[in-house]
Amino acid sequence: MNDAELIRWSRDDPEQFAGLFDRYIEQIHRFIARRLGPQAADDVAAETFLTAFRSRASYDLTRQLAGPWLYGIATNLIAKHRRGEERFLRALSRTGTDPSSEPSMADTVVGRVAAQGVDRKLAGALAGMSSGDRDVLLLVAWGELAYEEVASVLGVPVGTVRSRLHRARKKARAALGGDDPTREVA
């Protein structure tokens, strides 16, 4: 059963909405935690699904995948927490510690070394971006959404997504001394 069918069924049987929750909660929670930190993520993720549940009657059933819709709701709720997000990114920039991840011991050692450089610089660059550029970059990088999905989430043309992403990547590369963190190393 696709997402649209689940939503349609949930209009008459609200318990069916649990299927949508089960499919997306981890992705949405992870996205929010990376944006706002783990303390706010639980509340904002819950608020995202509560908002989705309450507005399911207006969901466009021609859209089989509800992921972009949920990311849109989450992004709008994150906008309410913008100042907290910017404080989180500035703290990450200063300390190099990302409290939203729970790495293994080996990852912790590697992370501590990396935190002295790339993570801090990248967090500083994210904190300095406009909210529109940051939203596009993080929806693509952390939400793993396609340009068209990001455009739908933010209610902007695909061309705007491309220009914002270009600007955000340029700023991130500049913060990292010209290195592209997305480039694969052979």
mmCIF file of N, CA and C in Angstrom, residues 19-114:
data_model
loop_
_atom_site.group_PDB
_atom_site.id
_atom_site.type_symbol
_atom_site.label_atom_id
_atom_site.label_comp_id
_atom_site.label_asym_id
_atom_site.label_seq_id
_atom_site.Cartn_x
_atom_site.Cartn_y
_atom_site.Cartn_z
ATOM 1 N N GLY A 19 0.836 3.476 9.987
ATOM 2 C CA GLY A 19 1.695 2.931 8.936
ATOM 3 C C GLY A 19 2.593 3.998 8.329
ATOM 4 N N LEU A 20 2.038 5.188 8.126
ATOM 5 C CA LEU A 20 2.828 6.306 7.594
ATOM 6 C C LEU A 20 3.878 6.731 8.617
ATOM 7 N N PHE A 21 3.476 6.804 9.867
ATOM 8 C CA PHE A 21 4.402 7.140 10.950
ATOM 9 C C PHE A 21 5.568 6.152 10.960
ATOM 10 N N ASP A 22 5.258 4.856 10.916
ATOM 11 C CA ASP A 22 6.296 3.828 10.955
ATOM 12 C C ASP A 22 7.264 3.942 9.778
ATOM 13 N N ARG A 23 6.761 4.308 8.618
ATOM 14 C CA ARG A 23 7.608 4.421 7.421
ATOM 15 C C ARG A 23 8.580 5.588 7.493
ATOM 16 N N TYR A 24 8.179 6.687 8.121
ATOM 17 C CA TYR A 24 8.949 7.922 8.014
ATOM 18 C C TYR A 24 9.525 8.484 9.314
ATOM 19 N N ILE A 25 9.150 7.968 10.450
ATOM 20 C CA ILE A 25 9.568 8.611 11.701
ATOM 21 C C ILE A 25 11.087 8.681 11.851
ATOM 22 N N GLU A 26 11.793 7.622 11.513
ATOM 23 C CA GLU A 26 13.249 7.639 11.687
ATOM 24 C C GLU A 26 13.907 8.682 10.798
ATOM 25 N N GLN A 27 13.500 8.750 9.529
ATOM 26 C CA GLN A 27 14.077 9.727 8.603
ATOM 27 C C GLN A 27 13.773 11.157 9.052
ATOM 28 N N ILE A 28 12.531 11.405 9.389
ATOM 29 C CA ILE A 28 12.113 12.754 9.787
ATOM 30 C C ILE A 28 12.792 13.148 11.093
ATOM 31 N N HIS A 29 12.830 12.239 12.039
ATOM 32 C CA HIS A 29 13.477 12.525 13.330
ATOM 33 C C HIS A 29 14.960 12.824 13.132
ATOM 34 N N ARG A 30 15.636 12.012 12.334
ATOM 35 C CA ARG A 30 17.070 12.211 12.073
ATOM 36 C C ARG A 30 17.309 13.570 11.416
ATOM 37 N N PHE A 31 16.474 13.931 10.452
ATOM 38 C CA PHE A 31 16.585 15.222 9.770
ATOM 39 C C PHE A 31 16.423 16.366 10.773
ATOM 40 N N ILE A 32 15.420 16.278 11.611
ATOM 41 C CA ILE A 32 15.161 17.334 12.596
ATOM 42 C C ILE A 32 16.292 17.400 13.619
ATOM 43 N N ALA A 33 16.765 16.240 14.080
ATOM 44 C CA ALA A 33 17.847 16.212 15.078
ATOM 45 C C ALA A 33 19.103 16.868 14.533
ATOM 46 N N ARG A 34 19.388 16.655 13.272
ATOM 47 C CA ARG A 34 20.573 17.275 12.684
ATOM 48 C C ARG A 34 20.397 18.771 12.520
ATOM 49 N N ARG A 35 19.159 19.220 12.414
ATOM 50 C CA ARG A 35 18.881 20.657 12.266
ATOM 51 C C ARG A 35 18.800 21.370 13.607
ATOM 52 N N LEU A 36 18.179 20.734 14.606
ATOM 53 C CA LEU A 36 17.896 21.428 15.860
ATOM 54 C C LEU A 36 18.565 20.821 17.080
ATOM 55 N N GLY A 37 19.146 19.650 16.938
ATOM 56 C CA GLY A 37 19.717 18.959 18.090
ATOM 57 C C GLY A 37 18.742 17.935 18.630
ATOM 58 N N PRO A 38 19.247 16.979 19.378
ATOM 59 C CA PRO A 38 18.406 15.866 19.828
ATOM 60 C C PRO A 38 17.316 16.260 20.816
ATOM 61 N N GLN A 39 17.541 17.292 21.611
ATOM 62 C CA GLN A 39 16.533 17.670 22.598
ATOM 63 C C GLN A 39 15.247 18.137 21.935
ATOM 64 N N ALA A 40 15.366 18.927 20.890
ATOM 65 C CA ALA A 40 14.184 19.455 20.204
ATOM 66 C C ALA A 40 13.592 18.454 19.219
ATOM 67 N N ALA A 41 14.382 17.497 18.779
ATOM 68 C CA ALA A 41 13.940 16.587 17.714
ATOM 69 C C ALA A 41 12.708 15.779 18.096
ATOM 70 N N ASP A 42 12.672 15.266 19.312
ATOM 71 C CA ASP A 42 11.513 14.461 19.718
ATOM 72 C C ASP A 42 10.229 15.277 19.625
ATOM 73 N N ASP A 43 10.271 16.490 20.163
ATOM 74 C CA ASP A 43 9.078 17.332 20.158
ATOM 75 C C ASP A 43 8.675 17.755 18.756
ATOM 76 N N VAL A 44 9.644 18.176 17.950
ATOM 77 C CA VAL A 44 9.323 18.655 16.599
ATOM 78 C C VAL A 44 8.886 17.498 15.705
ATOM 79 N N ALA A 45 9.484 16.330 15.869
ATOM 80 C CA ALA A 45 9.047 15.163 15.087
ATOM 81 C C ALA A 45 7.609 14.800 15.454
ATOM 82 N N ALA A 46 7.309 14.809 16.739
ATOM 83 C CA ALA A 46 5.936 14.515 17.174
ATOM 84 C C ALA A 46 4.972 15.559 16.625
ATOM 85 N N GLU A 47 5.386 16.816 16.679
ATOM 86 C CA GLU A 47 4.547 17.899 16.156
ATOM 87 C C GLU A 47 4.363 17.766 14.643
ATOM 88 N N THR A 48 5.392 17.297 13.950
ATOM 89 C CA THR A 48 5.302 17.083 12.500
ATOM 90 C C THR A 48 4.210 16.073 12.178
ATOM 91 N N PHE A 49 4.223 14.944 12.876
ATOM 92 C CA PHE A 49 3.233 13.907 12.592
ATOM 93 C C PHE A 49 1.845 14.280 13.099
ATOM 94 N N LEU A 50 1.776 15.033 14.176
ATOM 95 C CA LEU A 50 0.483 15.513 14.645
ATOM 96 C C LEU A 50 -0.129 16.475 13.622
ATOM 97 N N THR A 51 0.705 17.375 13.095
ATOM 98 C CA THR A 51 0.238 18.309 12.063
ATOM 99 C C THR A 51 -0.212 17.542 10.822
ATOM 100 N N ALA A 52 0.581 16.545 10.426
ATOM 101 C CA ALA A 52 0.228 15.735 9.256
ATOM 102 C C ALA A 52 -1.085 14.993 9.492
ATOM 103 N N PHE A 53 -1.232 14.425 10.672
ATOM 104 C CA PHE A 53 -2.461 13.697 10.993
ATOM 105 C C PHE A 53 -3.669 14.613 10.918
ATOM 106 N N ARG A 54 -3.536 15.790 11.508
ATOM 107 C CA ARG A 54 -4.655 16.735 11.517
ATOM 108 C C ARG A 54 -4.999 17.264 10.127
ATOM 109 N N SER A 55 -4.012 17.318 9.239
ATOM 110 C CA SER A 55 -4.267 17.873 7.897
ATOM 111 C C SER A 55 -4.367 16.784 6.831
ATOM 112 N N ARG A 56 -4.487 15.532 7.231
ATOM 113 C CA ARG A 56 -4.530 14.436 6.257
ATOM 114 C C ARG A 56 -5.733 14.520 5.329
ATOM 115 N N ALA A 57 -6.809 15.156 5.760
ATOM 116 C CA ALA A 57 -7.997 15.282 4.909
ATOM 117 C C ALA A 57 -7.722 16.145 3.685
ATOM 118 N N SER A 58 -6.747 17.030 3.772
ATOM 119 C CA SER A 58 -6.428 17.903 2.636
ATOM 120 C C SER A 58 -5.238 17.395 1.829
ATOM 121 N N TYR A 59 -4.711 16.224 2.165
ATOM 122 C CA TYR A 59 -3.572 15.671 1.430
ATOM 123 C C TYR A 59 -3.973 15.363 -0.012
ATOM 124 N N ASP A 60 -3.111 15.715 -0.948
ATOM 125 C CA ASP A 60 -3.335 15.463 -2.370
ATOM 126 C C ASP A 60 -3.052 13.984 -2.653
ATOM 127 N N LEU A 61 -4.110 13.217 -2.819
ATOM 128 C CA LEU A 61 -3.978 11.767 -2.985
ATOM 129 C C LEU A 61 -3.340 11.355 -4.312
ATOM 130 N N THR A 62 -3.105 12.299 -5.213
ATOM 131 C CA THR A 62 -2.401 11.956 -6.455
ATOM 132 C C THR A 62 -0.899 11.815 -6.204
ATOM 133 N N ARG A 63 -0.446 12.267 -5.050
ATOM 134 C CA ARG A 63 0.973 12.153 -4.685
ATOM 135 C C ARG A 63 1.143 10.862 -3.890
ATOM 136 N N GLN A 64 1.731 9.856 -4.524
ATOM 137 C CA GLN A 64 1.832 8.549 -3.893
ATOM 138 C C GLN A 64 2.792 8.529 -2.715
ATOM 139 N N LEU A 65 3.831 9.368 -2.746
ATOM 140 C CA LEU A 65 4.810 9.400 -1.661
ATOM 141 C C LEU A 65 4.576 10.616 -0.776
ATOM 142 N N ALA A 66 4.459 10.386 0.514
ATOM 143 C CA ALA A 66 4.195 11.464 1.463
ATOM 144 C C ALA A 66 5.466 12.049 2.066
ATOM 145 N N GLY A 67 6.623 11.490 1.738
ATOM 146 C CA GLY A 67 7.874 11.976 2.296
ATOM 147 C C GLY A 67 8.083 13.475 2.101
ATOM 148 N N PRO A 68 7.990 13.975 0.875
ATOM 149 C CA PRO A 68 8.177 15.418 0.681
ATOM 150 C C PRO A 68 7.176 16.265 1.473
ATOM 151 N N TRP A 69 5.954 15.797 1.587
ATOM 152 C CA TRP A 69 4.936 16.498 2.376
ATOM 153 C C TRP A 69 5.360 16.572 3.845
ATOM 154 N N LEU A 70 5.841 15.450 4.381
ATOM 155 C CA LEU A 70 6.280 15.417 5.774
ATOM 156 C C LEU A 70 7.517 16.281 5.991
ATOM 157 N N TYR A 71 8.465 16.234 5.039
ATOM 158 C CA TYR A 71 9.651 17.098 5.144
ATOM 159 C C TYR A 71 9.234 18.570 5.087
ATOM 160 N N GLY A 72 8.226 18.879 4.304
ATOM 161 C CA GLY A 72 7.730 20.252 4.231
ATOM 162 C C GLY A 72 7.159 20.711 5.563
ATOM 163 N N ILE A 73 6.377 19.846 6.187
ATOM 164 C CA ILE A 73 5.818 20.175 7.498
ATOM 165 C C ILE A 73 6.947 20.359 8.505
ATOM 166 N N ALA A 74 7.908 19.421 8.492
ATOM 167 C CA ALA A 74 9.040 19.512 9.422
ATOM 168 C C ALA A 74 9.843 20.787 9.192
ATOM 169 N N THR A 75 10.071 21.133 7.931
ATOM 170 C CA THR A 75 10.842 22.340 7.615
ATOM 171 C C THR A 75 10.116 23.584 8.111
ATOM 172 N N ASN A 76 8.805 23.623 7.954
ATOM 173 C CA ASN A 76 8.032 24.761 8.461
ATOM 174 C C ASN A 76 8.115 24.853 9.983
ATOM 175 N N LEU A 77 8.063 23.722 10.650
ATOM 176 C CA LEU A 77 8.178 23.736 12.114
ATOM 177 C C LEU A 77 9.589 24.115 12.548
ATOM 178 N N ILE A 78 10.574 23.672 11.794
ATOM 179 C CA ILE A 78 11.961 24.035 12.087
ATOM 180 C C ILE A 78 12.145 25.545 11.961
ATOM 181 N N ALA A 79 11.447 26.151 11.008
ATOM 182 C CA ALA A 79 11.548 27.604 10.833
ATOM 183 C C ALA A 79 11.149 28.333 12.113
ATOM 184 N N LYS A 80 10.226 27.752 12.849
ATOM 185 C CA LYS A 80 9.820 28.353 14.122
ATOM 186 C C LYS A 80 10.946 28.280 15.151
ATOM 187 N N HIS A 81 11.832 27.355 14.948
ATOM 188 C CA HIS A 81 12.937 27.149 15.880
ATOM 189 C C HIS A 81 14.263 27.676 15.316
ATOM 190 N N ARG A 82 14.179 28.564 14.338
ATOM 191 C CA ARG A 82 15.352 29.059 13.620
ATOM 192 C C ARG A 82 16.443 29.604 14.547
ATOM 193 N N ARG A 83 16.065 30.397 15.501
ATOM 194 C CA ARG A 83 17.086 30.968 16.390
ATOM 195 C C ARG A 83 17.798 29.878 17.179
ATOM 196 N N GLY A 84 17.055 28.896 17.623
ATOM 197 C CA GLY A 84 17.676 27.782 18.342
ATOM 198 C C GLY A 84 18.616 26.996 17.448
ATOM 199 N N GLU A 85 18.215 26.812 16.192
ATOM 200 C CA GLU A 85 19.060 26.111 15.236
ATOM 201 C C GLU A 85 20.361 26.873 15.014
ATOM 202 N N GLU A 86 20.265 28.175 14.852
ATOM 203 C CA GLU A 86 21.467 28.968 14.620
ATOM 204 C C GLU A 86 22.381 28.925 15.841
ATOM 205 N N ARG A 87 21.825 28.971 17.037
ATOM 206 C CA ARG A 87 22.649 28.841 18.247
ATOM 207 C C ARG A 87 23.321 27.467 18.283
ATOM 208 N N PHE A 88 22.572 26.410 17.906
ATOM 209 C CA PHE A 88 23.119 25.052 17.870
ATOM 210 C C PHE A 88 24.293 24.971 16.894
ATOM 211 N N LEU A 89 24.124 25.540 15.700
ATOM 212 C CA LEU A 89 25.199 25.494 14.705
ATOM 213 C C LEU A 89 26.414 26.303 15.144
ATOM 214 N N ARG A 90 26.189 27.424 15.769
ATOM 215 C CA ARG A 90 27.316 28.232 16.262
ATOM 216 C C ARG A 90 28.057 27.492 17.377
ATOM 217 N N ALA A 91 27.320 26.806 18.255
ATOM 218 C CA ALA A 91 27.963 26.017 19.308
ATOM 219 C C ALA A 91 28.756 24.867 18.700
ATOM 220 N N LEU A 92 28.193 24.215 17.697
ATOM 221 C CA LEU A 92 28.891 23.143 17.003
ATOM 222 C C LEU A 92 30.146 23.680 16.338
ATOM 223 N N SER A 93 30.044 24.875 15.781
ATOM 224 C CA SER A 93 31.196 25.509 15.153
ATOM 225 C C SER A 93 32.306 25.757 16.174
ATOM 226 N N ARG A 94 31.927 26.171 17.384
ATOM 227 C CA ARG A 94 32.921 26.459 18.436
ATOM 228 C C ARG A 94 33.508 25.184 19.029
ATOM 229 N N THR A 95 32.642 24.188 19.309
ATOM 230 C CA THR A 95 33.089 23.012 20.054
ATOM 231 C C THR A 95 33.484 21.843 19.170
ATOM 232 N N GLY A 96 32.885 21.759 17.977
ATOM 233 C CA GLY A 96 33.164 20.629 17.101
ATOM 234 C C GLY A 96 32.452 19.365 17.515
ATOM 235 N N THR A 97 31.528 19.437 18.456
ATOM 236 C CA THR A 97 30.827 18.264 18.952
ATOM 237 C C THR A 97 29.384 18.302 18.481
ATOM 238 N N ASP A 98 28.976 17.253 17.794
ATOM 239 C CA ASP A 98 27.600 17.136 17.330
ATOM 240 C C ASP A 98 26.854 16.214 18.280
ATOM 241 N N PRO A 99 26.020 16.751 19.169
ATOM 242 C CA PRO A 99 25.333 15.916 20.144
ATOM 243 C C PRO A 99 24.239 15.039 19.546
ATOM 244 N N SER A 100 23.894 15.207 18.272
ATOM 245 C CA SER A 100 22.811 14.414 17.691
ATOM 246 C C SER A 100 23.263 13.043 17.221
ATOM 247 N N SER A 101 24.559 12.803 17.213
ATOM 248 C CA SER A 101 25.034 11.498 16.752
ATOM 249 C C SER A 101 25.534 10.681 17.933
ATOM 250 N N GLU A 102 25.382 9.381 17.821
ATOM 251 C CA GLU A 102 25.852 8.470 18.853
ATOM 252 C C GLU A 102 26.809 7.475 18.205
ATOM 253 N N PRO A 103 28.064 7.882 17.987
ATOM 254 C CA PRO A 103 29.010 7.019 17.274
ATOM 255 C C PRO A 103 29.570 5.889 18.144
ATOM 256 N N SER A 104 30.155 4.910 17.456
ATOM 257 C CA SER A 104 30.866 3.846 18.152
ATOM 258 C C SER A 104 32.161 4.423 18.711
ATOM 259 N N MET A 105 32.897 3.620 19.478
ATOM 260 C CA MET A 105 34.149 4.099 20.053
ATOM 261 C C MET A 105 35.133 4.486 18.950
ATOM 262 N N ALA A 106 35.236 3.686 17.903
ATOM 263 C CA ALA A 106 36.142 4.015 16.796
ATOM 264 C C ALA A 106 35.700 5.301 16.117
ATOM 265 N N ASP A 107 34.396 5.438 15.904
ATOM 266 C CA ASP A 107 33.877 6.663 15.290
ATOM 267 C C ASP A 107 34.127 7.870 16.179
ATOM 268 N N THR A 108 34.078 7.645 17.491
ATOM 269 C CA THR A 108 34.310 8.749 18.426
ATOM 270 C C THR A 108 35.726 9.282 18.283
ATOM 271 N N VAL A 109 36.697 8.383 18.190
ATOM 272 C CA VAL A 109 38.093 8.811 18.033
ATOM 273 C C VAL A 109 38.272 9.558 16.725
ATOM 274 N N VAL A 110 37.763 8.967 15.639
ATOM 275 C CA VAL A 110 37.869 9.627 14.339
ATOM 276 C C VAL A 110 37.129 10.952 14.371
ATOM 277 N N GLY A 111 35.959 10.979 14.979
ATOM 278 C CA GLY A 111 35.160 12.191 15.064
ATOM 279 C C GLY A 111 35.852 13.297 15.824
ATOM 280 N N ARG A 112 36.554 12.944 16.882
ATOM 281 C CA ARG A 112 37.268 13.962 17.655
ATOM 282 C C ARG A 112 38.362 14.613 16.827
ATOM 283 N N VAL A 113 39.047 13.796 16.046
ATOM 284 C CA VAL A 113 40.083 14.356 15.182
ATOM 285 C C VAL A 113 39.444 15.237 14.120
ATOM 286 N N ALA A 114 38.404 14.741 13.490
ATOM 287 C CA ALA A 114 37.728 15.503 12.429
ATOM 288 C C ALA A 114 37.057 16.755 12.971
#
